[in-house]
Amino acid sequence: MWLAVIAILIGLAILVWSADVFIDGATILAKKLGVPSFLIGVLILGLGTSAPEMVVSVLAALQGSPELALGNAYGSNIINIALVLGATVLISPIIIRKSIIKRDMPLLLLVTAVSAWQLRDGMLSYTDGIVLIVLLVLVLGFQIVLSLRKGSIEYEQEYKDEGNLSSSLAGSKDSGYIEPTLARGLGGLFIGLLMLVLSSRAIVWGAVELATFWGLSELIIGLTVVAVGTSLPELVASLSAARKGEHDMALGNIIGSNIFNTLGVVGLAALIAPITANPIILSRDVLTMGLLTLLLFALCVFAFTTKRQFGRLSGATLVLSFVGYTFWLIKTVSM
């Protein structure tokens, strides 16, 4: 028992430290390469923090449990929007830019719609997996080309227009990061991501050990501890990004992670083994994922047309949605 407590405490400390290192590395990389922070959030943070879901899903497919990969990916998407983004915004409001409304959220909606359409017959075939992987390459290519072509100009102009609004949310920046090296940025990314994943695993192991010691069922442990545990990298990375004023990275992390989960994680699992989905996944989890994505889009539009801030009321709405989904999940599984 005490070993589990120590694992959780040490894991939490390393988790917070590694998130700061990871975000600092990403910020340095964005400045050195001259690309928008949102693109770094989508590509680097989104892919990096999806590593736990990728590993779990690939192992599940190889071990003959591809449906577990499906539930892991869609469950992580729900947690990313409702819990991770909701908690992040409760701590630090996020500025919503026009490109989020016109380009990035429509892409996420399209990806979500494609995944739901593929499951209309209750199966994901090898061909479906190829379609998802190809779509992932196309979406990432589209994001990269547009962001590099006009993202930097759009980013600079909009934040120039926002003036004091952005700086009031971001706070003062650490002067120690004015002239960092590219090697320092890459090193921070690698070390931060590695420690994020390892510390998350330590926390999940310790929490499962404690839950088992207290007599909680494996089902409850899986629905709560493990589900939230695989999203810890996204949570702490987004919180750290928002706290440091890197609002684009925080939102880009969520959008990028959900795109990778839906297309990359599920697509790779389907390539390894065809997936026969339980009908409840479509009627409960895919439906919840779609509704939350639509809710996120609506909240972003509302934020942009009013104060251009994704505020704490929106964050509370998302967190309450996660609580409602969790109760629904436990109720349907226990029936």
Short mmCIF file of C-alpha atoms in Angstrom, two decimals:
data_model
loop_
_atom_site.label_atom_id
_atom_site.label_comp_id
_atom_site.label_asym_id
_atom_site.label_seq_id
_atom_site.Cartn_x
_atom_site.Cartn_y
_atom_site.Cartn_z
CA MET A 1 0.00 0.00 0.00
CA TRP A 2 2.70 2.49 0.99
CA LEU A 3 4.62 1.72 -2.21
CA ALA A 4 1.52 2.69 -4.18
CA VAL A 5 1.19 5.96 -2.23
CA ILE A 6 4.85 6.77 -2.88
CA ALA A 7 4.42 5.99 -6.60
CA ILE A 8 1.46 8.38 -6.81
CA LEU A 9 3.20 11.22 -4.93
CA ILE A 10 6.46 10.94 -6.86
CA GLY A 11 4.57 10.46 -10.11
CA LEU A 12 2.53 13.63 -9.56
CA ALA A 13 5.65 15.66 -8.81
CA ILE A 14 7.44 14.39 -11.91
CA LEU A 15 4.27 14.86 -13.97
CA VAL A 16 4.05 18.57 -13.14
CA TRP A 17 7.77 19.11 -13.74
CA SER A 18 7.81 17.20 -17.04
CA ALA A 19 4.78 19.14 -18.32
CA ASP A 20 6.64 22.42 -17.80
CA VAL A 21 9.72 21.05 -19.57
CA PHE A 22 7.57 19.71 -22.43
CA ILE A 23 5.72 23.01 -22.97
CA ASP A 24 8.92 25.06 -22.70
CA GLY A 25 10.50 22.83 -25.36
CA ALA A 26 7.48 23.20 -27.63
CA THR A 27 7.48 26.99 -27.17
CA ILE A 28 11.18 27.21 -28.06
CA LEU A 29 10.63 25.01 -31.11
CA ALA A 30 7.74 27.18 -32.34
CA LYS A 31 9.80 30.37 -32.01
CA LYS A 32 12.96 28.92 -33.56
CA LEU A 33 11.13 27.42 -36.55
CA GLY A 34 8.86 30.43 -36.95
CA VAL A 35 5.63 28.44 -36.97
CA PRO A 36 2.36 29.16 -35.11
CA SER A 37 2.00 27.75 -31.60
CA PHE A 38 -1.27 26.13 -32.64
CA LEU A 39 0.53 24.01 -35.24
CA ILE A 40 3.04 22.88 -32.61
CA GLY A 41 0.11 22.05 -30.34
CA VAL A 42 -1.61 19.97 -33.01
CA LEU A 43 1.44 18.11 -34.27
CA ILE A 44 3.92 17.83 -31.40
CA LEU A 45 1.71 18.00 -28.32
CA GLY A 46 -1.23 16.23 -29.96
CA LEU A 47 0.83 13.31 -31.21
CA GLY A 48 3.10 13.15 -28.17
CA THR A 49 0.37 13.15 -25.54
CA SER A 50 -1.54 10.51 -27.54
CA ALA A 51 1.34 8.06 -27.08
CA PRO A 52 -0.35 6.20 -24.16
CA GLU A 53 -3.55 5.68 -26.19
CA MET A 54 -1.50 4.54 -29.19
CA VAL A 55 0.47 1.98 -27.16
CA VAL A 56 -2.61 0.64 -25.34
CA SER A 57 -4.62 0.31 -28.56
CA VAL A 58 -1.87 -1.39 -30.57
CA LEU A 59 -1.22 -3.90 -27.76
CA ALA A 60 -4.96 -4.54 -27.43
CA ALA A 61 -5.28 -5.23 -31.17
CA LEU A 62 -2.22 -7.52 -31.20
CA GLN A 63 -3.61 -9.45 -28.21
CA GLY A 64 -6.94 -10.04 -29.95
CA SER A 65 -8.98 -7.30 -28.24
CA PRO A 66 -9.39 -4.66 -30.96
CA GLU A 67 -12.67 -3.43 -29.47
CA LEU A 68 -10.70 -2.27 -26.44
CA ALA A 69 -8.67 -0.07 -28.78
CA LEU A 70 -11.90 1.48 -30.07
CA GLY A 71 -13.21 2.22 -26.60
CA ASN A 72 -9.85 3.58 -25.48
CA ALA A 73 -9.63 6.04 -28.40
CA TYR A 74 -13.20 7.31 -28.22
CA GLY A 75 -13.18 7.43 -24.42
CA SER A 76 -9.98 9.48 -24.50
CA ASN A 77 -11.57 11.90 -26.97
CA ILE A 78 -14.50 12.41 -24.61
CA ILE A 79 -12.18 12.99 -21.66
CA ASN A 80 -9.99 15.36 -23.69
CA ILE A 81 -12.89 17.66 -24.54
CA ALA A 82 -15.00 17.42 -21.41
CA LEU A 83 -12.44 17.02 -18.63
CA VAL A 84 -9.06 18.14 -19.97
CA LEU A 85 -10.20 21.23 -21.86
CA GLY A 86 -12.90 22.00 -19.29
CA ALA A 87 -10.43 21.92 -16.40
CA THR A 88 -7.89 23.94 -18.37
CA VAL A 89 -10.37 26.71 -19.12
CA LEU A 90 -11.54 26.80 -15.51
CA ILE A 91 -7.98 27.72 -14.54
CA SER A 92 -7.09 29.98 -17.48
CA PRO A 93 -9.51 31.23 -20.19
CA ILE A 94 -8.42 30.59 -23.78
CA ILE A 95 -8.51 33.10 -26.63
CA ILE A 96 -10.43 31.85 -29.69
CA ARG A 97 -9.09 32.91 -33.09
CA LYS A 98 -10.94 32.99 -36.40
CA SER A 99 -8.95 30.08 -37.84
CA ILE A 100 -10.26 27.83 -35.04
CA ILE A 101 -13.82 28.48 -36.23
CA LYS A 102 -13.15 28.42 -39.97
CA ARG A 103 -10.62 25.59 -40.25
CA ASP A 104 -9.63 23.54 -37.21
CA MET A 105 -12.97 22.76 -35.57
CA PRO A 106 -14.66 21.92 -38.93
CA LEU A 107 -11.80 19.47 -39.54
CA LEU A 108 -12.39 17.81 -36.17
CA LEU A 109 -16.13 17.64 -36.89
CA LEU A 110 -15.42 16.03 -40.27
CA VAL A 111 -13.10 13.45 -38.71
CA THR A 112 -15.69 12.63 -36.03
CA ALA A 113 -18.45 12.27 -38.65
CA VAL A 114 -16.32 9.92 -40.78
CA SER A 115 -15.59 7.69 -37.78
CA ALA A 116 -19.31 7.49 -36.92
CA TRP A 117 -20.24 6.73 -40.55
CA GLN A 118 -17.72 3.89 -40.75
CA LEU A 119 -19.32 2.25 -37.72
CA ARG A 120 -22.82 2.28 -39.23
CA ASP A 121 -22.61 -1.48 -39.86
CA GLY A 122 -20.95 -2.21 -36.51
CA MET A 123 -17.57 -3.06 -38.02
CA LEU A 124 -14.26 -1.51 -38.93
CA SER A 125 -12.51 -3.46 -41.68
CA TYR A 126 -8.97 -3.43 -43.00
CA THR A 127 -10.18 -1.07 -45.74
CA ASP A 128 -11.69 1.26 -43.14
CA GLY A 129 -8.31 1.31 -41.39
CA ILE A 130 -6.55 2.31 -44.61
CA VAL A 131 -9.11 5.10 -45.16
CA LEU A 132 -8.51 6.44 -41.66
CA ILE A 133 -4.72 6.43 -42.01
CA VAL A 134 -4.89 8.11 -45.44
CA LEU A 135 -7.29 10.70 -44.06
CA LEU A 136 -4.87 11.32 -41.17
CA VAL A 137 -2.04 12.04 -43.61
CA LEU A 138 -4.28 14.36 -45.64
CA VAL A 139 -5.55 16.25 -42.59
CA LEU A 140 -2.05 16.73 -41.18
CA GLY A 141 -0.74 17.81 -44.58
CA PHE A 142 -3.61 20.28 -44.89
CA GLN A 143 -2.90 21.68 -41.42
CA ILE A 144 0.81 22.02 -42.09
CA VAL A 145 0.46 23.69 -45.51
CA LEU A 146 -2.17 26.21 -44.38
CA SER A 147 -0.44 27.00 -41.10
CA LEU A 148 2.93 27.57 -42.74
CA ARG A 149 1.44 29.54 -45.64
CA LYS A 150 -0.68 32.01 -43.74
CA GLY A 151 -0.83 30.83 -40.12
CA SER A 152 2.08 32.92 -38.90
CA ILE A 153 0.73 36.09 -40.51
CA GLU A 154 -2.76 35.44 -39.16
CA TYR A 155 -1.41 34.62 -35.71
CA GLU A 156 0.70 37.76 -35.45
CA GLN A 157 -2.02 40.06 -36.83
CA GLU A 158 -4.77 38.75 -34.57
CA TYR A 159 -2.65 38.93 -31.45
CA LYS A 160 -1.51 42.41 -32.40
CA ASP A 161 -5.18 43.42 -32.66
CA GLU A 162 -5.98 41.78 -29.34
CA GLY A 163 -3.25 43.78 -27.61
CA ASN A 164 -3.68 43.89 -23.88
CA LEU A 165 -6.28 41.10 -23.86
CA SER A 166 -3.74 38.47 -24.76
CA SER A 167 -1.06 39.78 -22.43
CA SER A 168 -3.49 40.01 -19.52
CA LEU A 169 -4.31 36.34 -19.90
CA ALA A 170 -0.78 35.21 -20.59
CA GLY A 171 0.92 37.18 -17.86
CA SER A 172 4.53 38.08 -17.90
CA LYS A 173 6.92 35.75 -19.76
CA ASP A 174 10.11 34.42 -18.29
CA SER A 175 12.99 36.45 -19.69
CA GLY A 176 15.17 33.34 -19.58
CA TYR A 177 13.48 32.05 -22.73
CA ILE A 178 14.34 34.99 -25.00
CA GLU A 179 17.32 33.39 -26.72
CA PRO A 180 17.14 29.61 -26.19
CA THR A 181 18.79 27.15 -28.57
CA LEU A 182 16.97 24.74 -30.88
CA ALA A 183 18.80 21.84 -29.21
CA ARG A 184 17.38 22.93 -25.87
CA GLY A 185 13.88 22.96 -27.33
CA LEU A 186 14.22 19.49 -28.85
CA GLY A 187 15.79 18.16 -25.66
CA GLY A 188 12.96 19.57 -23.58
CA LEU A 189 10.38 17.99 -25.88
CA PHE A 190 11.99 14.55 -25.70
CA ILE A 191 12.73 14.51 -21.97
CA GLY A 192 9.39 16.11 -21.08
CA LEU A 193 7.36 13.66 -23.18
CA LEU A 194 9.26 10.63 -21.87
CA MET A 195 8.76 11.65 -18.24
CA LEU A 196 5.11 12.55 -18.90
CA VAL A 197 4.37 9.04 -20.09
CA LEU A 198 6.43 7.27 -17.41
CA SER A 199 5.04 9.34 -14.54
CA SER A 200 1.49 8.81 -15.82
CA ARG A 201 2.06 5.05 -15.81
CA ALA A 202 3.39 5.23 -12.23
CA ILE A 203 0.33 7.18 -11.06
CA VAL A 204 -2.10 4.77 -12.75
CA TRP A 205 -0.31 1.75 -11.24
CA GLY A 206 -0.38 3.27 -7.77
CA ALA A 207 -4.04 4.28 -8.06
CA VAL A 208 -5.07 0.81 -9.26
CA GLU A 209 -3.17 -0.79 -6.38
CA LEU A 210 -4.89 1.48 -3.85
CA ALA A 211 -8.33 0.96 -5.42
CA THR A 212 -7.84 -2.81 -5.31
CA PHE A 213 -6.67 -2.61 -1.70
CA TRP A 214 -9.85 -0.68 -0.81
CA GLY A 215 -12.01 -3.33 -2.49
CA LEU A 216 -13.19 -1.42 -5.57
CA SER A 217 -14.18 -3.53 -8.57
CA GLU A 218 -12.01 -3.83 -11.69
CA LEU A 219 -14.85 -2.28 -13.70
CA ILE A 220 -14.94 0.88 -11.59
CA ILE A 221 -11.15 1.05 -11.67
CA GLY A 222 -11.13 0.79 -15.45
CA LEU A 223 -13.85 3.38 -15.94
CA THR A 224 -12.28 5.93 -13.62
CA VAL A 225 -8.59 5.50 -12.76
CA VAL A 226 -7.33 3.97 -16.01
CA ALA A 227 -9.54 6.09 -18.27
CA VAL A 228 -8.42 9.36 -16.70
CA GLY A 229 -4.87 8.07 -16.29
CA THR A 230 -4.31 7.67 -20.04
CA SER A 231 -5.39 11.30 -20.47
CA LEU A 232 -3.06 12.67 -17.79
CA PRO A 233 -0.42 13.77 -20.36
CA GLU A 234 -3.03 15.81 -22.26
CA LEU A 235 -4.36 17.27 -19.00
CA VAL A 236 -1.08 18.43 -17.50
CA ALA A 237 0.31 19.58 -20.88
CA SER A 238 -2.79 21.70 -21.55
CA LEU A 239 -2.82 23.13 -18.01
CA SER A 240 0.86 24.00 -18.25
CA ALA A 241 0.41 25.58 -21.69
CA ALA A 242 -2.52 27.71 -20.52
CA ARG A 243 -0.69 28.74 -17.35
CA LYS A 244 2.28 29.91 -19.43
CA GLY A 245 0.01 31.90 -21.76
CA GLU A 246 0.37 29.46 -24.68
CA HIS A 247 -3.38 29.31 -25.29
CA ASP A 248 -3.03 28.11 -28.89
CA MET A 249 -0.97 25.15 -27.72
CA ALA A 250 -3.55 24.20 -25.09
CA LEU A 251 -6.43 24.09 -27.58
CA GLY A 252 -4.24 22.70 -30.37
CA ASN A 253 -3.22 19.86 -28.04
CA ILE A 254 -6.86 18.79 -27.60
CA ILE A 255 -7.79 19.08 -31.28
CA GLY A 256 -4.61 17.36 -32.41
CA SER A 257 -4.93 14.57 -29.86
CA ASN A 258 -8.53 13.85 -30.85
CA ILE A 259 -7.61 13.76 -34.54
CA PHE A 260 -4.74 11.35 -33.84
CA ASN A 261 -6.96 9.16 -31.64
CA THR A 262 -9.83 8.98 -34.13
CA LEU A 263 -7.76 8.47 -37.27
CA GLY A 264 -4.36 7.18 -36.19
CA VAL A 265 -5.12 5.06 -33.12
CA VAL A 266 -8.34 3.51 -34.47
CA GLY A 267 -6.97 3.23 -38.01
CA LEU A 268 -3.83 1.42 -36.87
CA ALA A 269 -5.87 -0.97 -34.70
CA ALA A 270 -8.16 -1.77 -37.65
CA LEU A 271 -5.14 -2.46 -39.84
CA ILE A 272 -3.89 -5.00 -37.27
CA ALA A 273 -7.25 -6.74 -36.80
CA PRO A 274 -10.82 -6.01 -37.99
CA ILE A 275 -12.98 -4.53 -35.23
CA THR A 276 -16.51 -5.67 -34.42
CA ALA A 277 -18.03 -2.95 -32.30
CA ASN A 278 -20.56 -3.50 -29.56
CA PRO A 279 -23.75 -1.55 -30.46
CA ILE A 280 -23.49 0.35 -27.15
CA ILE A 281 -20.27 1.98 -28.38
CA LEU A 282 -22.14 3.60 -31.27
CA SER A 283 -25.25 4.55 -29.27
CA ARG A 284 -23.36 5.81 -26.21
CA ASP A 285 -19.68 6.62 -26.76
CA VAL A 286 -19.66 7.73 -30.40
CA LEU A 287 -22.87 9.69 -29.79
CA THR A 288 -21.33 11.40 -26.74
CA MET A 289 -18.11 12.13 -28.65
CA GLY A 290 -20.09 13.68 -31.51
CA LEU A 291 -22.29 15.77 -29.23
CA LEU A 292 -19.31 17.03 -27.24
CA THR A 293 -17.49 17.98 -30.44
CA LEU A 294 -20.56 19.91 -31.60
CA LEU A 295 -20.83 21.53 -28.16
CA LEU A 296 -17.16 22.53 -28.30
CA PHE A 297 -17.68 24.09 -31.73
CA ALA A 298 -20.76 25.99 -30.51
CA LEU A 299 -18.89 27.27 -27.44
CA CYS A 300 -15.95 28.37 -29.61
CA VAL A 301 -18.31 30.28 -31.93
CA PHE A 302 -20.02 31.90 -28.94
CA ALA A 303 -16.67 32.84 -27.41
CA PHE A 304 -15.40 34.33 -30.68
CA THR A 305 -18.54 36.41 -31.28
CA THR A 306 -18.57 37.84 -27.74
CA LYS A 307 -15.37 38.40 -25.77
CA ARG A 308 -13.20 36.05 -27.88
CA GLN A 309 -12.44 34.16 -24.69
CA PHE A 310 -13.35 30.56 -23.96
CA GLY A 311 -14.26 31.36 -20.38
CA ARG A 312 -14.86 29.58 -17.11
CA LEU A 313 -18.61 29.15 -17.71
CA SER A 314 -17.83 27.13 -20.83
CA GLY A 315 -15.24 25.15 -18.87
CA ALA A 316 -17.76 24.35 -16.16
CA THR A 317 -20.24 23.21 -18.83
CA LEU A 318 -17.69 20.78 -20.25
CA VAL A 319 -16.68 19.39 -16.83
CA LEU A 320 -20.33 18.84 -15.89
CA SER A 321 -20.79 17.04 -19.21
CA PHE A 322 -17.95 14.70 -18.24
CA VAL A 323 -19.57 14.01 -14.85
CA GLY A 324 -22.88 13.22 -16.57
CA TYR A 325 -21.20 10.90 -19.09
CA THR A 326 -19.35 9.07 -16.31
CA PHE A 327 -22.57 8.36 -14.42
CA TRP A 328 -24.22 7.23 -17.66
CA LEU A 329 -21.27 4.97 -18.43
CA ILE A 330 -21.28 3.31 -15.01
CA LYS A 331 -25.06 2.86 -15.15
CA THR A 332 -25.10 1.24 -18.59
CA VAL A 333 -22.18 -1.08 -17.84
CA SER A 334 -23.67 -2.24 -14.53
CA MET A 335 -27.07 -3.03 -16.09
#
